[in-house]
Short mmCIF file of C-alpha atoms (C1' of nucleotides) in Angstrom, two decimals:
data_model
loop_
_atom_site.label_atom_id
_atom_site.label_comp_id
_atom_site.label_asym_id
_atom_site.label_seq_id
_atom_site.Cartn_x
_atom_site.Cartn_y
_atom_site.Cartn_z
CA MET A 1 0.20 -0.17 -0.08
CA ALA A 2 0.95 3.86 -0.37
CA ARG A 3 2.74 4.11 -3.40
CA ARG A 4 2.35 7.16 -4.66
CA THR A 5 5.70 8.56 -3.26
CA ILE A 6 6.95 10.06 -6.51
CA LYS A 7 3.67 10.09 -8.88
CA ALA A 8 1.56 13.09 -7.73
CA GLY A 9 1.70 16.09 -9.28
CA ARG A 10 -1.16 17.43 -7.39
CA ALA A 11 0.32 18.56 -4.09
CA ASP A 12 -2.48 18.99 -2.36
CA ASP A 13 -2.04 18.89 1.72
CA SER A 14 -2.87 15.01 1.95
CA ALA A 15 -0.32 14.34 -0.65
CA LEU A 16 2.34 16.08 0.47
CA VAL A 17 1.33 14.07 3.99
CA ALA A 18 1.20 10.99 2.53
CA ASP A 19 4.25 11.16 0.25
CA TRP A 20 5.79 12.69 3.72
CA ARG A 21 5.18 9.08 5.09
CA ASP A 22 6.08 6.97 2.70
CA ILE A 23 9.32 8.52 2.68
CA SER A 24 9.62 8.72 6.26
CA ALA A 25 8.56 4.85 6.30
CA CYS A 26 10.65 4.06 3.51
CA TYR A 27 13.83 5.63 5.20
CA SER A 28 13.13 4.75 8.80
CA SER A 29 12.56 0.76 8.37
CA LEU A 30 15.76 0.97 5.77
CA ARG A 31 18.28 2.66 8.19
CA CYS A 32 16.85 0.92 11.18
CA ASP A 33 17.26 -2.87 9.54
CA LEU A 34 20.61 -1.26 8.05
CA ASP A 35 22.39 -0.13 11.40
CA ARG A 36 21.44 -2.91 13.42
CA GLU A 37 23.13 -5.56 10.68
CA LEU A 38 25.97 -3.22 10.09
CA ASP A 39 26.60 -2.90 13.84
CA ASP A 40 25.80 -7.03 14.81
CA HIS A 41 28.48 -8.33 11.85
CA HIS A 42 31.04 -5.39 11.54
CA GLY A 43 30.88 -3.36 14.72
CA LEU A 44 29.47 -0.29 12.51
CA GLY A 45 27.12 2.24 12.82
CA MET A 46 25.37 3.16 9.85
CA SER A 47 27.31 7.07 10.53
CA GLU A 48 30.25 5.24 10.66
CA PHE A 49 29.99 3.29 7.77
CA GLU A 50 29.14 6.12 5.69
CA VAL A 51 32.33 7.87 6.51
CA LEU A 52 33.92 4.62 5.31
CA ASP A 53 31.88 4.83 2.37
CA ARG A 54 33.13 8.35 1.79
CA LEU A 55 36.61 7.78 2.31
CA VAL A 56 36.63 4.92 0.14
CA GLU A 57 36.03 7.21 -3.04
CA ALA A 58 37.87 10.10 -2.26
CA PRO A 59 41.26 10.73 -4.24
CA ALA A 60 43.55 9.60 -2.03
CA GLY A 61 41.46 7.66 0.80
CA GLU A 62 41.68 11.20 2.53
CA CYS A 63 40.00 14.18 2.58
CA ARG A 64 39.45 16.87 5.40
CA MET A 65 36.41 17.34 7.79
CA HIS A 66 34.81 19.47 6.26
CA THR A 67 34.31 18.16 2.71
CA LEU A 68 33.14 14.91 4.60
CA GLY A 69 30.55 17.19 6.55
CA ASP A 70 29.25 18.63 3.36
CA ALA A 71 28.73 15.23 2.38
CA MET A 72 27.24 13.83 4.79
CA TYR A 73 24.22 15.15 6.11
CA LEU A 74 25.16 14.81 9.92
CA SER A 75 25.94 17.67 11.93
CA GLN A 76 29.17 19.44 12.62
CA SER A 77 29.84 17.93 15.79
CA ALA A 78 28.01 14.74 15.51
CA LEU A 79 30.45 14.23 12.77
CA SER A 80 33.92 15.19 14.89
CA ARG A 81 32.53 12.34 16.91
CA VAL A 82 32.13 9.63 14.51
CA VAL A 83 35.75 10.04 13.04
CA ALA A 84 37.34 10.27 16.47
CA ARG A 85 35.61 6.88 17.41
CA LEU A 86 36.47 5.59 14.12
CA GLU A 87 40.29 6.29 15.24
CA ARG A 88 39.78 5.06 18.24
CA GLU A 89 39.45 1.99 16.76
CA GLY A 90 42.37 2.58 14.33
CA LEU A 91 39.77 2.74 10.72
CA LEU A 92 41.08 6.31 9.90
CA VAL A 93 43.41 8.40 11.60
CA ARG A 94 43.59 12.45 11.73
CA ASP A 95 46.57 14.81 11.02
CA MET A 96 46.03 18.92 10.60
CA CYS A 97 47.22 19.14 6.97
CA ALA A 98 49.95 21.81 6.25
CA ASP A 99 48.68 24.35 4.42
CA ASP A 100 45.63 25.15 6.90
CA ARG A 101 46.24 24.22 10.16
CA ARG A 102 42.79 24.30 11.08
CA SER A 103 41.71 21.79 8.85
CA VAL A 104 42.22 17.70 9.97
CA ARG A 105 42.81 15.83 7.36
CA VAL A 106 40.93 12.14 7.73
CA ARG A 107 42.78 9.31 6.01
CA LEU A 108 42.10 5.68 6.07
CA THR A 109 43.70 2.94 7.37
CA GLU A 110 44.52 -0.38 5.72
CA ALA A 111 42.25 -1.85 8.76
CA GLY A 112 39.53 1.00 7.65
CA ALA A 113 39.30 -0.40 4.53
CA ASP A 114 39.35 -3.61 5.33
CA ARG A 115 36.51 -3.07 7.40
CA HIS A 116 34.34 -1.11 4.54
CA GLU A 117 35.26 -3.78 2.07
CA LYS A 118 33.82 -6.93 4.11
CA ALA A 119 31.06 -4.48 5.48
CA ARG A 120 29.74 -3.30 1.96
CA PRO A 121 28.36 -6.71 1.21
CA THR A 122 25.95 -6.08 3.75
CA GLN A 123 25.36 -2.70 3.05
CA LEU A 124 23.81 -3.64 -0.36
CA ALA A 125 22.05 -6.94 0.33
CA VAL A 126 19.89 -4.77 3.18
CA LEU A 127 19.77 -2.00 0.30
CA ALA A 128 18.57 -4.22 -2.05
CA ARG A 129 15.98 -6.18 0.24
CA HIS A 130 14.41 -2.63 0.91
CA LEU A 131 14.71 -0.89 -2.13
CA ARG A 132 14.45 -3.74 -4.74
CA GLU A 133 11.23 -5.22 -3.41
CA GLU A 134 9.48 -1.84 -3.45
CA ARG A 135 10.41 -0.73 -6.94
CA GLN A 136 9.46 -4.54 -8.94
CA PRO A 137 7.45 -6.95 -6.76
CA ALA A 138 8.22 -9.43 -9.27
CA GLY A 139 9.82 -10.17 -12.52
CA ASP A 140 13.60 -10.93 -13.62
CA GLY A 141 16.03 -9.42 -15.35
CA PRO A 142 15.60 -8.34 -19.20
CA ALA A 143 15.33 -11.38 -21.56
CA MET B 1 21.65 16.58 -9.33
CA ALA B 2 20.72 13.06 -8.46
CA ARG B 3 16.99 12.68 -9.23
CA ARG B 4 16.89 9.03 -10.33
CA THR B 5 15.04 8.38 -7.14
CA ILE B 6 12.19 5.95 -8.16
CA LYS B 7 13.43 5.74 -11.86
CA ALA B 8 16.29 3.29 -12.71
CA GLY B 9 15.03 -0.27 -12.98
CA ARG B 10 18.38 -1.57 -13.45
CA ALA B 11 19.03 -1.88 -9.61
CA ASP B 12 22.77 -2.55 -9.59
CA ASP B 13 25.07 -1.92 -6.51
CA SER B 14 25.67 1.69 -7.43
CA ALA B 15 22.21 3.04 -8.52
CA LEU B 16 21.30 1.23 -5.11
CA VAL B 17 23.63 2.93 -3.19
CA ALA B 18 22.57 6.87 -5.37
CA ASP B 19 18.97 5.83 -4.34
CA TRP B 20 19.54 5.04 -0.46
CA ARG B 21 21.64 8.60 -0.39
CA ASP B 22 18.80 10.32 -2.30
CA ILE B 23 16.75 8.73 0.07
CA SER B 24 18.71 9.27 2.80
CA ALA B 25 19.24 13.38 2.03
CA CYS B 26 15.78 13.88 1.58
CA TYR B 27 14.69 12.66 4.49
CA SER B 28 17.08 14.01 6.67
CA SER B 29 16.86 17.53 5.63
CA LEU B 30 13.21 17.34 5.64
CA ARG B 31 13.22 15.67 9.13
CA CYS B 32 15.87 18.41 10.46
CA ASP B 33 14.02 21.09 9.18
CA LEU B 34 10.31 20.15 10.41
CA ASP B 35 12.11 19.00 13.91
CA ARG B 36 13.31 22.89 14.28
CA GLU B 37 10.27 24.72 12.83
CA LEU B 38 7.65 22.60 15.08
CA ASP B 39 10.01 22.75 18.37
CA ASP B 40 10.31 26.54 17.67
CA HIS B 41 7.19 27.92 16.89
CA HIS B 42 5.42 24.79 19.11
CA GLY B 43 6.78 23.82 21.47
CA LEU B 44 6.96 20.08 19.77
CA GLY B 45 8.73 17.55 18.48
CA MET B 46 8.54 15.43 14.89
CA SER B 47 7.81 12.63 17.06
CA GLU B 48 5.55 14.15 19.44
CA PHE B 49 3.59 16.14 16.82
CA GLU B 50 3.04 12.73 14.98
CA VAL B 51 1.97 11.14 17.81
CA LEU B 52 -1.17 13.85 18.00
CA ASP B 53 -1.51 13.61 14.31
CA ARG B 54 -2.53 9.74 14.44
CA LEU B 55 -4.66 10.98 17.31
CA VAL B 56 -6.25 13.21 14.96
CA GLU B 57 -6.82 11.16 12.54
CA ALA B 58 -8.06 8.63 14.77
CA PRO B 59 -12.21 7.70 15.09
CA ALA B 60 -12.39 9.00 18.31
CA GLY B 61 -9.26 11.06 19.10
CA GLU B 62 -7.83 8.02 20.89
CA CYS B 63 -6.46 4.98 20.23
CA ARG B 64 -4.28 2.41 22.14
CA MET B 65 -0.44 2.78 22.38
CA HIS B 66 -0.28 -0.34 20.25
CA THR B 67 -2.13 1.05 17.33
CA LEU B 68 0.08 4.01 17.37
CA GLY B 69 2.78 1.77 17.83
CA ASP B 70 2.39 -0.08 14.48
CA ALA B 71 1.84 3.19 13.01
CA MET B 72 4.34 5.22 13.92
CA TYR B 73 7.77 3.59 13.19
CA LEU B 74 8.99 4.34 16.65
CA SER B 75 10.58 1.90 18.53
CA GLN B 76 7.60 0.73 21.91
CA SER B 77 10.14 2.66 24.45
CA ALA B 78 10.21 5.87 22.54
CA LEU B 79 6.63 6.05 22.03
CA SER B 80 6.17 4.97 25.54
CA ARG B 81 7.96 8.49 26.73
CA VAL B 82 6.66 10.57 23.71
CA VAL B 83 3.47 9.98 25.01
CA ALA B 84 4.46 10.67 28.80
CA ARG B 85 6.13 13.99 27.18
CA LEU B 86 2.46 14.64 25.59
CA GLU B 87 -0.01 13.99 28.93
CA ARG B 88 3.13 16.08 31.24
CA GLU B 89 1.84 18.61 28.49
CA GLY B 90 -1.56 18.33 29.02
CA LEU B 91 -2.08 17.28 25.30
CA LEU B 92 -2.93 14.13 25.98
CA VAL B 93 -4.72 11.24 28.61
CA ARG B 94 -3.59 8.25 29.35
CA ASP B 95 -6.14 5.61 31.46
CA MET B 96 -5.99 2.02 30.47
CA CYS B 97 -8.69 0.87 29.04
CA ALA B 98 -11.65 -1.41 30.63
CA ASP B 99 -11.48 -4.67 28.55
CA ASP B 100 -7.83 -4.79 28.64
CA ARG B 101 -6.16 -3.77 31.67
CA ARG B 102 -2.91 -4.39 29.75
CA SER B 103 -3.76 -1.62 27.15
CA VAL B 104 -3.54 1.59 27.30
CA ARG B 105 -6.10 4.64 25.97
CA VAL B 106 -4.66 7.34 24.48
CA ARG B 107 -6.96 10.07 23.91
CA LEU B 108 -6.41 13.62 22.71
CA THR B 109 -7.21 16.52 25.17
CA GLU B 110 -8.57 19.96 23.60
CA ALA B 111 -5.02 21.57 24.39
CA GLY B 112 -3.90 18.63 21.87
CA ALA B 113 -5.98 18.87 19.52
CA ASP B 114 -5.60 22.80 19.35
CA ARG B 115 -2.02 22.80 19.20
CA HIS B 116 -2.16 20.06 16.69
CA GLU B 117 -3.95 22.57 14.63
CA LYS B 118 -1.79 25.49 14.83
CA ALA B 119 1.06 23.12 14.11
CA ARG B 120 -0.31 22.00 11.26
CA PRO B 121 0.22 24.89 8.95
CA THR B 122 4.34 24.78 9.80
CA GLN B 123 3.91 20.86 9.20
CA LEU B 124 2.31 21.63 5.78
CA ALA B 125 4.62 24.39 4.92
CA VAL B 126 7.83 22.60 5.64
CA LEU B 127 6.64 19.56 3.69
CA ALA B 128 5.35 21.68 0.89
CA ARG B 129 9.17 23.56 0.88
CA HIS B 130 10.85 20.34 0.09
CA LEU B 131 9.27 18.01 -1.23
CA ARG B 132 6.99 20.26 -3.98
CA GLU B 133 10.26 22.09 -4.99
CA GLU B 134 12.01 18.74 -5.44
CA ARG B 135 9.24 17.37 -8.15
CA GLN B 136 8.51 20.23 -9.93
CA PRO B 137 11.36 22.84 -10.14
CA ALA B 138 8.48 25.36 -11.67
CA GLY B 139 5.82 25.36 -12.86
CA ASP B 140 2.10 26.24 -11.65
CA GLY B 141 -1.05 24.70 -11.28
CA PRO B 142 -3.40 24.15 -14.51
CA ALA B 143 -5.12 26.58 -16.72
"C1'" DG C 1 -8.56 -23.30 40.07
"C1'" DC C 2 -3.24 -22.91 38.94
"C1'" DG C 3 0.94 -22.53 36.71
"C1'" DC C 4 3.04 -21.00 32.63
"C1'" DA C 5 3.57 -18.54 28.01
"C1'" DT C 6 2.42 -14.34 26.12
"C1'" DT C 7 1.44 -9.96 25.15
"C1'" DG C 8 1.27 -4.66 26.39
"C1'" DA C 9 3.49 -0.81 28.62
"C1'" DA C 10 7.12 1.08 31.30
"C1'" DT C 11 11.92 2.01 32.84
"C1'" DG C 12 17.19 1.46 33.46
"C1'" DC C 13 21.08 1.93 31.05
"C1'" DA C 14 23.97 3.41 27.02
"C1'" DC C 15 24.58 6.17 23.43
"C1'" DA C 16 24.42 9.11 19.18
"C1'" DA C 17 23.11 13.82 18.02
"C1'" DG C 18 22.41 18.03 17.74
"C1'" DC C 19 22.99 23.02 19.98
"C1'" DA C 20 26.01 25.98 22.14
"C1'" DT C 21 30.24 27.41 23.44
"C1'" DT C 22 35.40 27.50 23.31
"C1'" DA C 23 40.11 27.48 21.42
"C1'" DA C 24 42.79 27.45 17.57
"C1'" DA C 25 44.69 29.33 13.15
"C1'" DT C 26 43.97 32.38 9.65
"C1'" DG C 27 42.38 36.28 6.55
"C1'" DC C 28 41.98 41.31 6.26
"C1'" DA C 29 41.91 45.84 7.39
"C1'" DG C 30 44.08 49.48 9.68
"C1'" DC D 1 52.77 44.60 12.84
"C1'" DT D 2 48.28 44.67 15.38
"C1'" DG D 3 43.54 43.71 16.38
"C1'" DC D 4 39.07 41.94 15.20
"C1'" DA D 5 35.94 39.09 12.10
"C1'" DT D 6 35.71 34.70 10.27
"C1'" DT D 7 36.66 29.56 9.86
"C1'" DT D 8 37.45 25.19 11.25
"C1'" DA D 9 36.87 21.85 14.90
"C1'" DA D 10 36.17 19.71 19.83
"C1'" DT D 11 33.92 19.73 24.11
"C1'" DG D 12 30.20 20.16 27.19
"C1'" DC D 13 25.54 19.62 28.15
"C1'" DT D 14 20.72 17.70 26.60
"C1'" DT D 15 17.62 15.49 24.85
"C1'" DG D 16 15.82 11.30 22.27
"C1'" DT D 17 16.32 6.55 20.42
"C1'" DG D 18 16.98 1.96 20.94
"C1'" DC D 19 17.89 -2.41 23.45
"C1'" DA D 20 17.17 -5.03 27.37
"C1'" DT D 21 14.54 -5.78 31.38
"C1'" DT D 22 10.64 -5.45 34.68
"C1'" DC D 23 6.26 -5.59 35.81
"C1'" DA D 24 1.29 -6.23 35.05
"C1'" DA D 25 -2.75 -8.43 32.52
"C1'" DT D 26 -4.43 -11.97 30.06
"C1'" DG D 27 -5.12 -16.81 28.22
"C1'" DC D 28 -4.55 -21.29 27.31
"C1'" DG D 29 -3.82 -26.08 28.96
"C1'" DC D 30 -4.18 -29.21 32.60
#
DNA sequence: GCGCATTGAATGCACAAGCATTAAATGCAG
DNA sequence: CTGCATTTAATGCTTGTGCATTCAATGCGC
């Protein structure tokens, strides 16, 4: 039920609310599963994993705090602590960059890359479970 | 950028992740705004408002805790506390129902209905701001 | 009727997140 | 060069949330 999500150009109030509830439900249940599975199987929270994820994508496995903050939708303080946790676990290192000593450069360690690699299948599985079945209730690939 | 949200029947890994990030970004920014505006203007958190919202919709402005829990996606303990907060503020009352004395019946008070009515425009405004501009970047109603 | 598993809600506890503040480095005006 | 506003990140504090536990009421088998 309720699969109007992106349909509905009408946008009267109740459609708005209905859309919001769809988004909310989708996000919440996915987030909950993801958070729990990442934590159970890999000792990572969702935010932790996401930081690792961004770092893996980043040019040399490193980037500045502020850049992470822009990409991640998390308050500055929260990000600061997530990174602190990850550093405590040895999954990344923080050091201040030479050119601007206010900035902190965050760099993925081998252990971090490893942990991320191990965790990624879990993430993908959860995403697939939630997102795929939402969109294509049945049916497989093309001919 | 990134408006694949529901498109993409391909569903390979990166599309999955991209979709998730879209959902996540959409939800997070909306939630943050909503939470803050409801709190600033009406002294309500998002969860609080949502409980009121469900109650307003409910048959006689009342329903059982468990029913709320089913509808709301919030852990049982969190719900328990939200309701406790709302009761403390006089926006609803809890009493146990006669037929099953384990269950708690939650009933909206006038103050609660009033608060909800005042807060609803704020909610709709935030929803519209986020959801409408996402879907129809420009263009108004039909001729 | 009596015990026992089940269900419904509340509570102790731990933790992540946001806000406000603080501290340090930088940039810029004079 | 000096002083001041700005930027960057970390920290104190408060709060909301989830998990596990607890307590009460119910239902069921016997």
